[in-house]
XYZ file of C-alpha atoms in Angstrom:
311
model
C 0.000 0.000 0.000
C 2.703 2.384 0.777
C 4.806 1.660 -2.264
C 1.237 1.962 -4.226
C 0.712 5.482 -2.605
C 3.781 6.518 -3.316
C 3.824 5.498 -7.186
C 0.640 6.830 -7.840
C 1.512 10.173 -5.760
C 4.422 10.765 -8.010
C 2.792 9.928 -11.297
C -0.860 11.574 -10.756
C 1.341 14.853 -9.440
C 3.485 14.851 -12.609
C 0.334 14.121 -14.637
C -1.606 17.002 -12.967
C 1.917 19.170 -13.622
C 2.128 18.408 -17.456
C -1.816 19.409 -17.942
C -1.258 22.533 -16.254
C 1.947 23.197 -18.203
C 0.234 22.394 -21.080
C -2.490 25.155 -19.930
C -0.285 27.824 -18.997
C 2.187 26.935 -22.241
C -1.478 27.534 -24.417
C -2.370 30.907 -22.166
C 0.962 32.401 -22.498
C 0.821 31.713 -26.617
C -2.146 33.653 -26.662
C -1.116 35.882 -24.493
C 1.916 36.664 -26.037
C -0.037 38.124 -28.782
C -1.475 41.210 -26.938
C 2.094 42.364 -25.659
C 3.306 44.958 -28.559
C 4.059 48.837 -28.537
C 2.268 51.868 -26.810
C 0.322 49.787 -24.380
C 1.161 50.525 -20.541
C 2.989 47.173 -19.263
C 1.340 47.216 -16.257
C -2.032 47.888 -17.394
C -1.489 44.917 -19.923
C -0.733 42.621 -16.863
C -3.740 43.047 -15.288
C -5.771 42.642 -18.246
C -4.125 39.437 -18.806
C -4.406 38.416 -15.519
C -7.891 39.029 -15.669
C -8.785 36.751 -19.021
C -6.446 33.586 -18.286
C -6.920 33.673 -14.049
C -3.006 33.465 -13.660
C -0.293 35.622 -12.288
C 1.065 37.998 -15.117
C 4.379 39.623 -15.294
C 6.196 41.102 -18.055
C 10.091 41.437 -17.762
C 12.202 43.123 -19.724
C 15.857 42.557 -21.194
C 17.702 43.546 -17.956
C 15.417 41.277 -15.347
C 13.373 44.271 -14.167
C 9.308 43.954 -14.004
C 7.682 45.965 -15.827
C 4.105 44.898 -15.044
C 2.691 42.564 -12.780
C -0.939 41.717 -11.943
C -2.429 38.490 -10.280
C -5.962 38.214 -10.077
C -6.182 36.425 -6.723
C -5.881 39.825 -5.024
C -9.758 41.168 -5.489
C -12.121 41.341 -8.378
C -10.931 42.558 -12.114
C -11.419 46.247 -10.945
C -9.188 45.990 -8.270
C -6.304 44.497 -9.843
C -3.444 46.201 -9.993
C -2.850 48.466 -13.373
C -6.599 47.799 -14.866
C -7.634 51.209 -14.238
C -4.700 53.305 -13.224
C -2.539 52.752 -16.355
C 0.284 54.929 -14.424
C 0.703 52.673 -11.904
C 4.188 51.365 -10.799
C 4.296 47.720 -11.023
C 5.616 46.129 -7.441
C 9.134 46.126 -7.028
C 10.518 42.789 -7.558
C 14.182 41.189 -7.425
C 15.982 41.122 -10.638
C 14.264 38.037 -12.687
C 16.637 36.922 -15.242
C 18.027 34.647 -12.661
C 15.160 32.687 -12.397
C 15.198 28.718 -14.161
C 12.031 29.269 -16.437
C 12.764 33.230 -17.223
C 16.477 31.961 -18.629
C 15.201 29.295 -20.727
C 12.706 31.417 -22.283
C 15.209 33.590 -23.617
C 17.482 30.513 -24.601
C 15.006 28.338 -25.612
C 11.771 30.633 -26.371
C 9.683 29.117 -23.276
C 10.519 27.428 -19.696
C 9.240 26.477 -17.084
C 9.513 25.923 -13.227
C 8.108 25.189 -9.801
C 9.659 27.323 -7.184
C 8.081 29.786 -3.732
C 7.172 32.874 -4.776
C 9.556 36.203 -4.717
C 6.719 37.699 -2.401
C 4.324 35.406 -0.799
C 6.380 31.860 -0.207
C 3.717 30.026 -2.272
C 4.746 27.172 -3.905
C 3.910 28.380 -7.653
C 4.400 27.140 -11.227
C 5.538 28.980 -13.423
C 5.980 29.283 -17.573
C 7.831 32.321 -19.870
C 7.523 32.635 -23.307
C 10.127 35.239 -24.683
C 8.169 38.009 -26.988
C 9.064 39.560 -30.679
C 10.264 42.891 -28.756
C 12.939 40.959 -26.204
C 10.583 41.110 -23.710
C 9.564 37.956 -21.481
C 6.086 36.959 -20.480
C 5.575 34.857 -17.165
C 2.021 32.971 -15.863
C 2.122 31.403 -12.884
C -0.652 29.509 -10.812
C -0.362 28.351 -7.335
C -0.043 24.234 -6.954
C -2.305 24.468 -3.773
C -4.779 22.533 -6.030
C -2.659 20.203 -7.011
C -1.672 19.657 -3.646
C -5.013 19.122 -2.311
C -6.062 16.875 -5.016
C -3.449 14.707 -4.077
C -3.903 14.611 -0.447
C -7.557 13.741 -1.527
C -6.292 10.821 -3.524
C -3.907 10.191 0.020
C -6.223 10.431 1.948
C -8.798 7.749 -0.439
C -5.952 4.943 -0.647
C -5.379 5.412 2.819
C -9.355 4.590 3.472
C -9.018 1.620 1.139
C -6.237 0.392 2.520
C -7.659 0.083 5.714
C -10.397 -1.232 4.571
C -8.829 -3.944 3.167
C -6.557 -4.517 5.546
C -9.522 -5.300 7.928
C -10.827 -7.744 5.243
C -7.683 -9.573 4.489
C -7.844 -10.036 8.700
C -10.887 -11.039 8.868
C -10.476 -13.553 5.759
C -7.263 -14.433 7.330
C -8.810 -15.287 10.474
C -10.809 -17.466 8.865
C -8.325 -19.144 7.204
C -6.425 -19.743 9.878
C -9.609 -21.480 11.724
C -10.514 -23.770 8.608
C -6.300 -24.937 8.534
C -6.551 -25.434 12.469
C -9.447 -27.320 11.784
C -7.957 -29.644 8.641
C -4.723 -29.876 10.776
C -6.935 -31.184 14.012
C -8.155 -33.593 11.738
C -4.981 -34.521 9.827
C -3.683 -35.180 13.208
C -6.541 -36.921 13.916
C -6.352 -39.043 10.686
C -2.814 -39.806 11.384
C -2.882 -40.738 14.807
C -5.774 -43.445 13.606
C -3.690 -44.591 10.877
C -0.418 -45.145 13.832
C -3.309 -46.986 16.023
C -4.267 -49.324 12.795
C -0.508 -50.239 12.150
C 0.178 -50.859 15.580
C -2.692 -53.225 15.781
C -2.017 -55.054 12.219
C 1.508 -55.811 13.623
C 0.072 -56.992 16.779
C -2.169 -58.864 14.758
C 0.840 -60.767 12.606
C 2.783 -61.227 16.117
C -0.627 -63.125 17.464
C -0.841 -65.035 14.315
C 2.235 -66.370 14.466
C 2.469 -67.196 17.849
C -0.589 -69.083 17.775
C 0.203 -70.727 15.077
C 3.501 -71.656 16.762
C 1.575 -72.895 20.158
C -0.691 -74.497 17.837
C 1.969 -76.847 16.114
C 3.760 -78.078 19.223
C 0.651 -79.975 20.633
C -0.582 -81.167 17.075
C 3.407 -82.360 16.160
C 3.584 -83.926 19.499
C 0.298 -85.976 19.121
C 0.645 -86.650 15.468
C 4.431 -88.030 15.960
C 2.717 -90.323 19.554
C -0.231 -91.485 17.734
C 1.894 -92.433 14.148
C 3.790 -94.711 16.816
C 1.348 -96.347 18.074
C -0.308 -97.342 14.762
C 3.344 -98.206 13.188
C 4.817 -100.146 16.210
C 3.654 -102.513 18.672
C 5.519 -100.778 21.898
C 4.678 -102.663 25.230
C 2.123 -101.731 27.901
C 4.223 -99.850 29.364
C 5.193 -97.212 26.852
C 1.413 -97.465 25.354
C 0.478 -96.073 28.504
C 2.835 -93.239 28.541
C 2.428 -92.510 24.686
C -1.199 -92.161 25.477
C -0.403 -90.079 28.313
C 1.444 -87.518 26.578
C -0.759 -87.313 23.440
C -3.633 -86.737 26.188
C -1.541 -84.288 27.652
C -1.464 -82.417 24.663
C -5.205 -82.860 24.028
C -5.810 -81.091 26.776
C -3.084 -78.137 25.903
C -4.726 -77.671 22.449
C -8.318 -77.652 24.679
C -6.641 -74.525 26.974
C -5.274 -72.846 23.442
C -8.870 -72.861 21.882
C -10.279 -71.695 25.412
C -7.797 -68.917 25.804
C -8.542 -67.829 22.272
C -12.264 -67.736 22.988
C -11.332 -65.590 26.419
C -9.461 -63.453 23.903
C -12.357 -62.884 21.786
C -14.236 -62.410 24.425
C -12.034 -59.743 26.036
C -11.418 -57.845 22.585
C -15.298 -57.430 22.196
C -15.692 -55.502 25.882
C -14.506 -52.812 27.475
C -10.997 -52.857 29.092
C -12.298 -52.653 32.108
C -14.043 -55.732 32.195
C -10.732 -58.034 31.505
C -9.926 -59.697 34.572
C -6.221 -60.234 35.538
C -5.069 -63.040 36.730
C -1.463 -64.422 38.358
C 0.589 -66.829 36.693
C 2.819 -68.636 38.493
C 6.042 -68.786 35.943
C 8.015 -71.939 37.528
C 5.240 -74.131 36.687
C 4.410 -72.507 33.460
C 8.537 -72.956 32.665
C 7.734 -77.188 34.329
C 5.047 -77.710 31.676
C 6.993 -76.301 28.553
C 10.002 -78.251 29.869
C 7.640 -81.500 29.731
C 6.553 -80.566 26.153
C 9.565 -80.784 24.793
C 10.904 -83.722 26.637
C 10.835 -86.197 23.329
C 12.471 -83.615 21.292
C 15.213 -83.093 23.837
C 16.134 -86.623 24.242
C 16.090 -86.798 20.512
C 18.770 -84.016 20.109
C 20.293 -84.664 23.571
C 19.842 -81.442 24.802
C 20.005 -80.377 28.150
C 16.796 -78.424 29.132
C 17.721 -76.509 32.864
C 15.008 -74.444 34.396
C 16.038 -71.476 36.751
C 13.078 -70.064 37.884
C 12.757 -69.072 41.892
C 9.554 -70.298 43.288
C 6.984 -68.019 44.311
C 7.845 -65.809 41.086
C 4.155 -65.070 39.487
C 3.486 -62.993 36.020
């Protein structure tokens, strides 16, 4: 916005600048065509300040004003030199030292924006040099060019806080509607951690079921295929039958505990009900599962578990 005020500051103000040069530049042609022998200088000024509404001064070869009128100081009748054709025009610094008077008589017109000799006022000014060496100067205050472009300040500063408020309140609601999709990105996400975590607790289970599942099954598969193949004595009948009961019953506690499992995974957590486990026995029983495959490879199975240790 600032930049924007800037720019258009500078280019409206030159833009307002070349129309009124190209005013003055179009008053001071015509103008030019009154000047011309046996008329009083400074009644000339104030006629000519009267017709194009600008300060008029006429300046001869050496810099001295020879008439000066400006039409801002009362009605035509009061302006200087209109009626009193003897009147002195104001005494005014030598001129020819001025930027737009020199150019004129290097160039045949000038211009400039400088204060005025006698008020201050910023004023802008254009000379045309005449047939008879003389040099004709309008000028016209810039106080309305000024104000027209504190009006257009004073608009872009209203619009701009306008839209500031607007791009805050759109930005507000921006920011609400991301919070919002991030809440439920995170949410999303968070889900999507919970699902994996569960699907690889889900493999894990599988395949330690599966594992638990294949001991007991092996165990009375290998005891029963013995007992149809051989013809072992009472002795070892009995203890075959023994251990493939044994393992009966295991795959009866797997197929119960998987049923509690269920069972569990369809209620609240509250309701699960935890129970101790005492973890020499538990260590006993898997020792007495894998007796036959011990003695097969001659391993040594050693169990060093305290008693009275529970899970």
């Amino acid at each position: 916005v600032l930049v924007s005020t800037f720019e258009l500051n500078r280019s409206l103000g030159a833009d307002l600048v070349r129309q009124l040069d190209a005013r003055l530049a179009a008053q001071a042609d015509g103008a030019a065509q009154w000047i011309g022998s046996g008329r009083h200088p400074n009644r000339l000024a104030g006629r000519l300040a009267s017709v194009v509404g600008a300060e008029i001064a006429l300046i001869d070869r050496g810099g001295a004003v020879l008439g000066y009128a400006d039409p801002r100081s009362g009605p035509p009748s009061a302006v200087a030199g209109t009626d009193t054709p003897d009147a002195k025009a104001p005494d005014l610094p030598d001129q020819n030292d001025q930027p737009e008077v020199r150019a004129a008589r290097e160039a045949g017109r000038g211009f400039a924006t400088r204060a005025a000799s006698n008020t201050g006022e910023a004023m802008r000014y254009v000379a045309v040099a005449t047939g008879d060496g003389l040099v004709l100067r309008l000028g016209v205050p810039l106080a309305g060019i000024d104000e027209t472009l504190r009006a257009m300040r004073y608009r872009l500063f209203v619009a701009a806080v306008l839209a500031m408020a607007a791009a805050v309140v759109l930005g507000l609601g921006a920011s609400r509607v991301l919070e919002r999709l991030a809440s439920e990105r995170d949410r999303l996400s968070a889900l999507l951690a919970q699902v994996q975590k569960l699907e690889v607790v889900r493999r894990d289970f599988v395949a330690n079921v599966s594992h638990e599942l294949r001991t007991p099954v092996t165990a009375i598969q290998g005891y029963a295929e013995t007992l149809l193949t051989t013809s072992p004595d009472a002795a070892t009948q009995e203890r075959f039958l023994t251990i493939i009961h044994r393992h009966a019953l295991r795959l009866g506690r797997l197929l119960e505990d998987l049923l509690k499992l269920s069972a569990i995974e369809s209620q609240a957590p509250e309701g699960a009900v935890r129970e101790p486990v005492p973890v020499r026995a538990l260590a006993m029983l898997v020792a007495q599962t894998v007796e036959e495959r011990r003695g097969a490879r001659q391993a040594t199975i050693h169990i060093d578990v305290p008693e009275g240790v529970v899970a």
